[in-house]
Amino acid sequence: MNLRNMLSCILTLGGCAQMVDSSHNQVHSLIRERHSARAMSGEKISTDELMTLFKAAGLAQSSYNDQPWRFIYAERETPHWQPMLDLLVPFNQSWAAKGAVLIAVISHNNFEHNNQFSRTHSFDTGAAMENLALQGISMGFIVHGMAGFDYDKARTVLNVPDDYTVEAMFVVGKPGNVKDLPAELQSHEKRSERKDVKDLISEGTFKIKK
Ligand SMILES: Cc1cc2nc3c(=O)[nH]c(=O)nc-3n(C[C@H](O)[C@H](O)[C@H](O)COP(=O)(O)O)c2cc1C
């Protein structure tokens, strides 16, 4: 552990932050390389590329293979773009406006086979979204999640039925110039730290520090 990490452990009263470093070398490079950048060029991505992202999402595992994820998308330069961009908080609009596609991630609360509540509808949908993110990174795109949007307005504007949950929004785009980002965001355009894995796991029963 380097000096910076040691300091971070002390300052967070025992919870250690860790850089993605050589200790992660055994982790697949795609997973190591994924991070949520913001500098996008405003270029479009092709419909084929977009469909590949959704196909990757669709290959995720899910309870009863129910596949509860749903995606509503808006490509830039279409009439759907602005209403979806308007759902975002101003901070997110300030950089996501240069994306190529906005995606609202929705999940179906109930199983299709019996219409009973599915405990894992959000969990399954998160797995699908990570597939989409990793596929996007592998194709050289930026894929960035957002909870900073008006969930109630999204339900109304996107016409989401009551038995579906609005989970999150994502923007996908081609990488752009960091210097074109709002000044205060430029220094954030780097990989973020992680909690030390040792603080997140325990063998047998829950013995993890709260
Ligand atoms: C569901 C979800 C919501 C997020 N909401 C926002 C957001 O509103 N604005 C933002 O700039 N980043 C947002 N992020 C990005 C996170 O801040 C980012 O994933 C986290 O800091 C870890 O960084 P990394 O993805 O680069 O590893 C969100 C990510 C997820 C998965």
PDB file of C-alpha atoms and ligand atoms in Angstrom:
ATOM      1  CA  MET A   1       0.000   0.000   0.000  1.00  0.00           C
ATOM      2  CA  ASN A   2       1.416   3.393  -0.922  1.00  0.00           C
ATOM      3  CA  LEU A   3       1.489   6.472   1.295  1.00  0.00           C
ATOM      4  CA  ARG A   4      -1.574   8.022  -0.351  1.00  0.00           C
ATOM      5  CA  ASN A   5      -3.694   4.922   0.244  1.00  0.00           C
ATOM      6  CA  MET A   6      -2.478   4.638   3.827  1.00  0.00           C
ATOM      7  CA  LEU A   7      -3.511   8.250   4.459  1.00  0.00           C
ATOM      8  CA  SER A   8      -6.892   7.591   2.889  1.00  0.00           C
ATOM      9  CA  CYS A   9      -7.412   4.572   5.215  1.00  0.00           C
ATOM     10  CA  ILE A  10      -6.649   6.708   8.257  1.00  0.00           C
ATOM     11  CA  LEU A  11      -8.880   9.565   7.126  1.00  0.00           C
ATOM     12  CA  THR A  12     -11.842   7.261   6.448  1.00  0.00           C
ATOM     13  CA  LEU A  13     -11.508   5.612   9.886  1.00  0.00           C
ATOM     14  CA  GLY A  14     -10.491   2.220   8.650  1.00  0.00           C
ATOM     15  CA  GLY A  15     -12.208   2.072   5.258  1.00  0.00           C
ATOM     16  CA  CYS A  16      -9.407   1.964   2.718  1.00  0.00           C
ATOM     17  CA  ALA A  17      -9.648   3.419  -0.754  1.00  0.00           C
ATOM     18  CA  GLN A  18      -7.569   1.736  -3.382  1.00  0.00           C
ATOM     19  CA  MET A  19      -6.390   2.768  -6.800  1.00  0.00           C
ATOM     20  CA  VAL A  20      -6.893   0.392  -9.697  1.00  0.00           C
ATOM     21  CA  ASP A  21      -3.282  -0.730  -9.788  1.00  0.00           C
ATOM     22  CA  SER A  22      -1.061  -3.715 -10.479  1.00  0.00           C
ATOM     23  CA  SER A  23      -2.924  -5.705  -7.804  1.00  0.00           C
ATOM     24  CA  HIS A  24      -5.806  -5.815 -10.325  1.00  0.00           C
ATOM     25  CA  ASN A  25      -3.679  -7.299 -13.107  1.00  0.00           C
ATOM     26  CA  GLN A  26      -5.484 -10.632 -12.984  1.00  0.00           C
ATOM     27  CA  VAL A  27      -8.830  -8.891 -13.574  1.00  0.00           C
ATOM     28  CA  HIS A  28      -9.936  -8.907 -17.205  1.00  0.00           C
ATOM     29  CA  SER A  29      -8.624  -5.844 -19.009  1.00  0.00           C
ATOM     30  CA  LEU A  30     -12.122  -4.899 -20.202  1.00  0.00           C
ATOM     31  CA  ILE A  31     -13.293  -4.650 -16.602  1.00  0.00           C
ATOM     32  CA  ARG A  32     -10.143  -2.772 -15.578  1.00  0.00           C
ATOM     33  CA  GLU A  33     -10.521  -0.333 -18.441  1.00  0.00           C
ATOM     34  CA  ARG A  34     -14.185   0.481 -17.882  1.00  0.00           C
ATOM     35  CA  HIS A  35     -14.730   3.781 -16.214  1.00  0.00           C
ATOM     36  CA  SER A  36     -17.270   6.554 -16.435  1.00  0.00           C
ATOM     37  CA  ALA A  37     -15.685   9.237 -18.571  1.00  0.00           C
ATOM     38  CA  ARG A  38     -17.602  12.370 -19.578  1.00  0.00           C
ATOM     39  CA  ALA A  39     -15.736  13.935 -22.501  1.00  0.00           C
ATOM     40  CA  MET A  40     -17.708  13.010 -25.613  1.00  0.00           C
ATOM     41  CA  SER A  41     -17.466  14.328 -29.153  1.00  0.00           C
ATOM     42  CA  GLY A  42     -21.126  14.629 -30.140  1.00  0.00           C
ATOM     43  CA  GLU A  43     -20.584  12.184 -33.034  1.00  0.00           C
ATOM     44  CA  LYS A  44     -23.350   9.684 -33.682  1.00  0.00           C
ATOM     45  CA  ILE A  45     -22.965   5.939 -33.368  1.00  0.00           C
ATOM     46  CA  SER A  46     -24.551   3.706 -35.963  1.00  0.00           C
ATOM     47  CA  THR A  47     -27.839   1.909 -35.419  1.00  0.00           C
ATOM     48  CA  ASP A  48     -25.969  -1.393 -35.845  1.00  0.00           C
ATOM     49  CA  GLU A  49     -23.568  -0.449 -33.079  1.00  0.00           C
ATOM     50  CA  LEU A  50     -26.440   0.584 -30.842  1.00  0.00           C
ATOM     51  CA  MET A  51     -28.257  -2.703 -31.442  1.00  0.00           C
ATOM     52  CA  THR A  52     -25.059  -4.592 -30.575  1.00  0.00           C
ATOM     53  CA  LEU A  53     -25.075  -2.854 -27.198  1.00  0.00           C
ATOM     54  CA  PHE A  54     -28.664  -3.904 -26.541  1.00  0.00           C
ATOM     55  CA  LYS A  55     -27.911  -7.463 -27.663  1.00  0.00           C
ATOM     56  CA  ALA A  56     -25.029  -7.600 -25.183  1.00  0.00           C
ATOM     57  CA  ALA A  57     -27.394  -6.434 -22.440  1.00  0.00           C
ATOM     58  CA  GLY A  58     -29.871  -9.115 -23.458  1.00  0.00           C
ATOM     59  CA  LEU A  59     -27.320 -11.880 -22.872  1.00  0.00           C
ATOM     60  CA  ALA A  60     -27.247 -11.187 -19.126  1.00  0.00           C
ATOM     61  CA  GLN A  61     -28.381 -13.791 -16.621  1.00  0.00           C
ATOM     62  CA  SER A  62     -31.672 -13.300 -14.799  1.00  0.00           C
ATOM     63  CA  SER A  63     -33.893 -15.094 -12.323  1.00  0.00           C
ATOM     64  CA  TYR A  64     -36.137 -17.572 -14.234  1.00  0.00           C
ATOM     65  CA  ASN A  65     -34.532 -16.149 -17.391  1.00  0.00           C
ATOM     66  CA  ASP A  66     -37.260 -13.534 -17.123  1.00  0.00           C
ATOM     67  CA  GLN A  67     -35.113 -10.798 -18.715  1.00  0.00           C
ATOM     68  CA  PRO A  68     -36.903  -7.961 -16.891  1.00  0.00           C
ATOM     69  CA  TRP A  69     -34.757  -5.183 -18.433  1.00  0.00           C
ATOM     70  CA  ARG A  70     -36.269  -2.728 -20.878  1.00  0.00           C
ATOM     71  CA  PHE A  71     -34.517   0.164 -22.587  1.00  0.00           C
ATOM     72  CA  ILE A  72     -35.944   3.370 -23.984  1.00  0.00           C
ATOM     73  CA  TYR A  73     -33.444   5.194 -26.126  1.00  0.00           C
ATOM     74  CA  ALA A  74     -33.064   8.488 -27.919  1.00  0.00           C
ATOM     75  CA  GLU A  75     -30.434   9.097 -30.567  1.00  0.00           C
ATOM     76  CA  ARG A  76     -29.143  12.619 -30.992  1.00  0.00           C
ATOM     77  CA  GLU A  77     -30.568  14.597 -33.926  1.00  0.00           C
ATOM     78  CA  THR A  78     -33.908  12.849 -33.564  1.00  0.00           C
ATOM     79  CA  PRO A  79     -37.073  14.357 -32.031  1.00  0.00           C
ATOM     80  CA  HIS A  80     -36.658  11.987 -29.050  1.00  0.00           C
ATOM     81  CA  TRP A  81     -33.306  13.416 -27.953  1.00  0.00           C
ATOM     82  CA  GLN A  82     -34.287  16.746 -26.384  1.00  0.00           C
ATOM     83  CA  PRO A  83     -37.187  15.456 -24.230  1.00  0.00           C
ATOM     84  CA  MET A  84     -34.879  12.805 -22.779  1.00  0.00           C
ATOM     85  CA  LEU A  85     -31.991  15.235 -22.281  1.00  0.00           C
ATOM     86  CA  ASP A  86     -34.407  17.569 -20.465  1.00  0.00           C
ATOM     87  CA  LEU A  87     -34.980  14.864 -17.826  1.00  0.00           C
ATOM     88  CA  LEU A  88     -31.380  15.187 -16.623  1.00  0.00           C
ATOM     89  CA  VAL A  89     -30.310  17.538 -13.849  1.00  0.00           C
ATOM     90  CA  PRO A  90     -28.393  20.550 -15.205  1.00  0.00           C
ATOM     91  CA  PHE A  91     -25.049  19.109 -14.062  1.00  0.00           C
ATOM     92  CA  ASN A  92     -25.562  15.976 -16.143  1.00  0.00           C
ATOM     93  CA  GLN A  93     -26.904  17.954 -19.090  1.00  0.00           C
ATOM     94  CA  SER A  94     -23.698  20.011 -19.089  1.00  0.00           C
ATOM     95  CA  TRP A  95     -21.662  17.041 -20.324  1.00  0.00           C
ATOM     96  CA  ALA A  96     -24.163  14.379 -21.482  1.00  0.00           C
ATOM     97  CA  ALA A  97     -25.424  16.739 -24.194  1.00  0.00           C
ATOM     98  CA  LYS A  98     -22.384  15.627 -26.229  1.00  0.00           C
ATOM     99  CA  GLY A  99     -23.449  11.980 -26.142  1.00  0.00           C
ATOM    100  CA  ALA A 100     -24.756   9.969 -29.072  1.00  0.00           C
ATOM    101  CA  VAL A 101     -27.558   8.073 -27.359  1.00  0.00           C
ATOM    102  CA  LEU A 102     -29.474   8.503 -24.137  1.00  0.00           C
ATOM    103  CA  ILE A 103     -30.883   5.362 -22.582  1.00  0.00           C
ATOM    104  CA  ALA A 104     -33.484   5.045 -19.844  1.00  0.00           C
ATOM    105  CA  VAL A 105     -33.155   1.714 -18.062  1.00  0.00           C
ATOM    106  CA  ILE A 106     -36.477   0.268 -16.985  1.00  0.00           C
ATOM    107  CA  SER A 107     -37.295  -3.035 -15.292  1.00  0.00           C
ATOM    108  CA  HIS A 108     -40.474  -5.082 -15.105  1.00  0.00           C
ATOM    109  CA  ASN A 109     -41.359  -5.633 -11.443  1.00  0.00           C
ATOM    110  CA  ASN A 110     -43.229  -8.899 -11.966  1.00  0.00           C
ATOM    111  CA  PHE A 111     -42.335 -12.218 -13.512  1.00  0.00           C
ATOM    112  CA  GLU A 112     -43.922 -12.851 -16.872  1.00  0.00           C
ATOM    113  CA  HIS A 113     -44.770 -16.497 -16.140  1.00  0.00           C
ATOM    114  CA  ASN A 114     -46.981 -15.834 -13.065  1.00  0.00           C
ATOM    115  CA  ASN A 115     -47.195 -12.035 -12.693  1.00  0.00           C
ATOM    116  CA  GLN A 116     -45.776 -12.365  -9.143  1.00  0.00           C
ATOM    117  CA  PHE A 117     -43.303  -9.798  -7.821  1.00  0.00           C
ATOM    118  CA  SER A 118     -39.728 -10.598  -8.773  1.00  0.00           C
ATOM    119  CA  ARG A 119     -37.282  -9.754  -5.967  1.00  0.00           C
ATOM    120  CA  THR A 120     -34.448  -9.555  -8.437  1.00  0.00           C
ATOM    121  CA  HIS A 121     -35.898  -7.399 -11.214  1.00  0.00           C
ATOM    122  CA  SER A 122     -33.542  -4.521 -10.402  1.00  0.00           C
ATOM    123  CA  PHE A 123     -30.600  -6.818  -9.735  1.00  0.00           C
ATOM    124  CA  ASP A 124     -31.061  -8.592 -13.093  1.00  0.00           C
ATOM    125  CA  THR A 125     -31.421  -5.280 -14.892  1.00  0.00           C
ATOM    126  CA  GLY A 126     -28.207  -3.983 -13.332  1.00  0.00           C
ATOM    127  CA  ALA A 127     -26.424  -7.067 -14.668  1.00  0.00           C
ATOM    128  CA  ALA A 128     -27.774  -6.376 -18.149  1.00  0.00           C
ATOM    129  CA  MET A 129     -26.636  -2.790 -17.921  1.00  0.00           C
ATOM    130  CA  GLU A 130     -23.107  -3.798 -16.950  1.00  0.00           C
ATOM    131  CA  ASN A 131     -23.044  -6.073 -20.014  1.00  0.00           C
ATOM    132  CA  LEU A 132     -24.056  -3.098 -22.117  1.00  0.00           C
ATOM    133  CA  ALA A 133     -21.381  -0.928 -20.512  1.00  0.00           C
ATOM    134  CA  LEU A 134     -18.607  -3.468 -21.050  1.00  0.00           C
ATOM    135  CA  GLN A 135     -19.686  -4.068 -24.646  1.00  0.00           C
ATOM    136  CA  GLY A 136     -19.668  -0.312 -25.219  1.00  0.00           C
ATOM    137  CA  ILE A 137     -16.187   0.091 -23.706  1.00  0.00           C
ATOM    138  CA  SER A 138     -14.934  -2.768 -25.912  1.00  0.00           C
ATOM    139  CA  MET A 139     -16.194  -0.833 -28.946  1.00  0.00           C
ATOM    140  CA  GLY A 140     -14.373   2.324 -27.862  1.00  0.00           C
ATOM    141  CA  PHE A 141     -17.418   4.198 -26.542  1.00  0.00           C
ATOM    142  CA  ILE A 142     -18.021   6.052 -23.331  1.00  0.00           C
ATOM    143  CA  VAL A 143     -20.878   4.585 -21.307  1.00  0.00           C
ATOM    144  CA  HIS A 144     -21.840   6.632 -18.257  1.00  0.00           C
ATOM    145  CA  GLY A 145     -24.654   5.930 -15.791  1.00  0.00           C
ATOM    146  CA  MET A 146     -26.824   8.648 -14.309  1.00  0.00           C
ATOM    147  CA  ALA A 147     -29.219   8.783 -11.386  1.00  0.00           C
ATOM    148  CA  GLY A 148     -29.267  12.567 -11.633  1.00  0.00           C
ATOM    149  CA  PHE A 149     -32.566  12.986 -13.438  1.00  0.00           C
ATOM    150  CA  ASP A 150     -36.216  13.513 -12.574  1.00  0.00           C
ATOM    151  CA  TYR A 151     -37.564   9.987 -12.022  1.00  0.00           C
ATOM    152  CA  ASP A 152     -41.222  11.038 -11.772  1.00  0.00           C
ATOM    153  CA  LYS A 153     -41.023  13.151 -14.894  1.00  0.00           C
ATOM    154  CA  ALA A 154     -39.250  10.285 -16.687  1.00  0.00           C
ATOM    155  CA  ARG A 155     -42.112   7.941 -15.880  1.00  0.00           C
ATOM    156  CA  THR A 156     -44.596  10.414 -17.349  1.00  0.00           C
ATOM    157  CA  VAL A 157     -42.611  11.640 -20.367  1.00  0.00           C
ATOM    158  CA  LEU A 158     -41.467   8.143 -21.345  1.00  0.00           C
ATOM    159  CA  ASN A 159     -44.907   6.667 -20.720  1.00  0.00           C
ATOM    160  CA  VAL A 160     -43.659   3.962 -18.331  1.00  0.00           C
ATOM    161  CA  PRO A 161     -46.463   1.731 -16.955  1.00  0.00           C
ATOM    162  CA  ASP A 162     -46.992   1.376 -13.153  1.00  0.00           C
ATOM    163  CA  ASP A 163     -45.659  -2.179 -12.941  1.00  0.00           C
ATOM    164  CA  TYR A 164     -42.278  -1.133 -14.311  1.00  0.00           C
ATOM    165  CA  THR A 165     -39.464   0.617 -12.393  1.00  0.00           C
ATOM    166  CA  VAL A 166     -37.417   3.465 -13.757  1.00  0.00           C
ATOM    167  CA  GLU A 167     -33.921   2.375 -12.698  1.00  0.00           C
ATOM    168  CA  ALA A 168     -31.365   4.769 -14.171  1.00  0.00           C
ATOM    169  CA  MET A 169     -30.317   6.587 -17.286  1.00  0.00           C
ATOM    170  CA  PHE A 170     -27.157   6.112 -19.301  1.00  0.00           C
ATOM    171  CA  VAL A 171     -25.448   8.083 -21.991  1.00  0.00           C
ATOM    172  CA  VAL A 172     -23.324   6.451 -24.670  1.00  0.00           C
ATOM    173  CA  GLY A 173     -21.020   8.433 -26.907  1.00  0.00           C
ATOM    174  CA  LYS A 174     -17.757   8.601 -28.744  1.00  0.00           C
ATOM    175  CA  PRO A 175     -14.782   9.951 -26.769  1.00  0.00           C
ATOM    176  CA  GLY A 176     -14.101  13.653 -27.200  1.00  0.00           C
ATOM    177  CA  ASN A 177     -11.619  16.250 -26.041  1.00  0.00           C
ATOM    178  CA  VAL A 178     -11.307  16.641 -22.260  1.00  0.00           C
ATOM    179  CA  LYS A 179     -10.625  20.362 -22.812  1.00  0.00           C
ATOM    180  CA  ASP A 180     -14.169  20.783 -24.169  1.00  0.00           C
ATOM    181  CA  LEU A 181     -15.667  19.712 -20.846  1.00  0.00           C
ATOM    182  CA  PRO A 182     -16.778  22.369 -18.336  1.00  0.00           C
ATOM    183  CA  ALA A 183     -13.550  23.420 -16.537  1.00  0.00           C
ATOM    184  CA  GLU A 184     -14.544  21.967 -13.158  1.00  0.00           C
ATOM    185  CA  LEU A 185     -15.050  18.516 -14.694  1.00  0.00           C
ATOM    186  CA  GLN A 186     -11.750  18.201 -16.524  1.00  0.00           C
ATOM    187  CA  SER A 187      -9.760  16.999 -13.500  1.00  0.00           C
ATOM    188  CA  HIS A 188     -12.372  14.282 -12.800  1.00  0.00           C
ATOM    189  CA  GLU A 189     -11.705  12.589 -16.124  1.00  0.00           C
ATOM    190  CA  LYS A 190      -9.770   9.747 -14.555  1.00  0.00           C
ATOM    191  CA  ARG A 191     -10.371   6.405 -12.944  1.00  0.00           C
ATOM    192  CA  SER A 192     -11.895   6.658  -9.468  1.00  0.00           C
ATOM    193  CA  GLU A 193     -10.672   4.856  -6.373  1.00  0.00           C
ATOM    194  CA  ARG A 194     -12.261   1.760  -4.945  1.00  0.00           C
ATOM    195  CA  LYS A 195     -12.910   0.421  -1.473  1.00  0.00           C
ATOM    196  CA  ASP A 196     -10.432  -2.237  -0.522  1.00  0.00           C
ATOM    197  CA  VAL A 197     -11.967  -5.588  -1.422  1.00  0.00           C
ATOM    198  CA  LYS A 198     -11.001  -6.873   2.044  1.00  0.00           C
ATOM    199  CA  ASP A 199     -13.502  -4.390   3.548  1.00  0.00           C
ATOM    200  CA  LEU A 200     -16.338  -5.821   1.441  1.00  0.00           C
ATOM    201  CA  ILE A 201     -16.112  -9.563   1.931  1.00  0.00           C
ATOM    202  CA  SER A 202     -16.286 -12.022   4.778  1.00  0.00           C
ATOM    203  CA  GLU A 203     -16.156 -15.770   4.925  1.00  0.00           C
ATOM    204  CA  GLY A 204     -19.129 -17.673   6.328  1.00  0.00           C
ATOM    205  CA  THR A 205     -21.258 -14.957   7.966  1.00  0.00           C
ATOM    206  CA  PHE A 206     -21.549 -11.175   7.902  1.00  0.00           C
ATOM    207  CA  LYS A 207     -18.507  -9.920   9.781  1.00  0.00           C
ATOM    208  CA  ILE A 208     -18.010  -6.854   7.677  1.00  0.00           C
ATOM    209  CA  LYS A 209     -17.330  -3.512   9.351  1.00  0.00           C
ATOM    210  CA  LYS A 210     -20.336  -1.205   8.993  1.00  0.00           C
TER     211      LYS A 210
HETATM  212  C1  LIG B   1     -26.758   4.010 -11.417  1.00  0.00           C
HETATM  213  C2  LIG B   1     -25.655   5.036 -11.562  1.00  0.00           C
HETATM  214  C3  LIG B   1     -25.948   6.364 -11.402  1.00  0.00           C
HETATM  215  C4  LIG B   1     -24.953   7.335 -11.602  1.00  0.00           C
HETATM  216  N1  LIG B   1     -25.304   8.659 -11.577  1.00  0.00           N
HETATM  217  C5  LIG B   1     -24.420   9.578 -12.019  1.00  0.00           C
HETATM  218  C6  LIG B   1     -24.845  10.919 -12.280  1.00  0.00           C
HETATM  219  O1  LIG B   1     -26.009  11.283 -12.116  1.00  0.00           O
HETATM  220  N2  LIG B   1     -23.905  11.787 -12.729  1.00  0.00           N
HETATM  221  C7  LIG B   1     -22.609  11.428 -12.938  1.00  0.00           C
HETATM  222  O2  LIG B   1     -21.823  12.269 -13.364  1.00  0.00           O
HETATM  223  N3  LIG B   1     -22.181  10.153 -12.724  1.00  0.00           N
HETATM  224  C8  LIG B   1     -23.055   9.217 -12.278  1.00  0.00           C
HETATM  225  N4  LIG B   1     -22.663   7.904 -12.141  1.00  0.00           N
HETATM  226  C9  LIG B   1     -21.268   7.504 -12.335  1.00  0.00           C
HETATM  227  C10 LIG B   1     -20.617   7.137 -11.006  1.00  0.00           C
HETATM  228  O3  LIG B   1     -20.316   8.300 -10.294  1.00  0.00           O
HETATM  229  C11 LIG B   1     -19.368   6.286 -11.294  1.00  0.00           C
HETATM  230  O4  LIG B   1     -19.771   5.050 -11.828  1.00  0.00           O
HETATM  231  C12 LIG B   1     -18.558   6.042 -10.010  1.00  0.00           C
HETATM  232  O5  LIG B   1     -18.002   7.229  -9.531  1.00  0.00           O
HETATM  233  C13 LIG B   1     -17.441   5.043 -10.244  1.00  0.00           C
HETATM  234  O6  LIG B   1     -16.602   5.503 -11.268  1.00  0.00           O
HETATM  235  P1  LIG B   1     -16.279   4.624 -12.552  1.00  0.00           P
HETATM  236  O7  LIG B   1     -17.606   4.236 -13.186  1.00  0.00           O
HETATM  237  O8  LIG B   1     -15.486   5.555 -13.434  1.00  0.00           O
HETATM  238  O9  LIG B   1     -15.521   3.434 -12.112  1.00  0.00           O
HETATM  239  C14 LIG B   1     -23.629   6.939 -11.911  1.00  0.00           C
HETATM  240  C15 LIG B   1     -23.344   5.569 -12.030  1.00  0.00           C
HETATM  241  C16 LIG B   1     -24.333   4.629 -11.868  1.00  0.00           C
HETATM  242  C17 LIG B   1     -24.010   3.173 -12.056  1.00  0.00           C
END
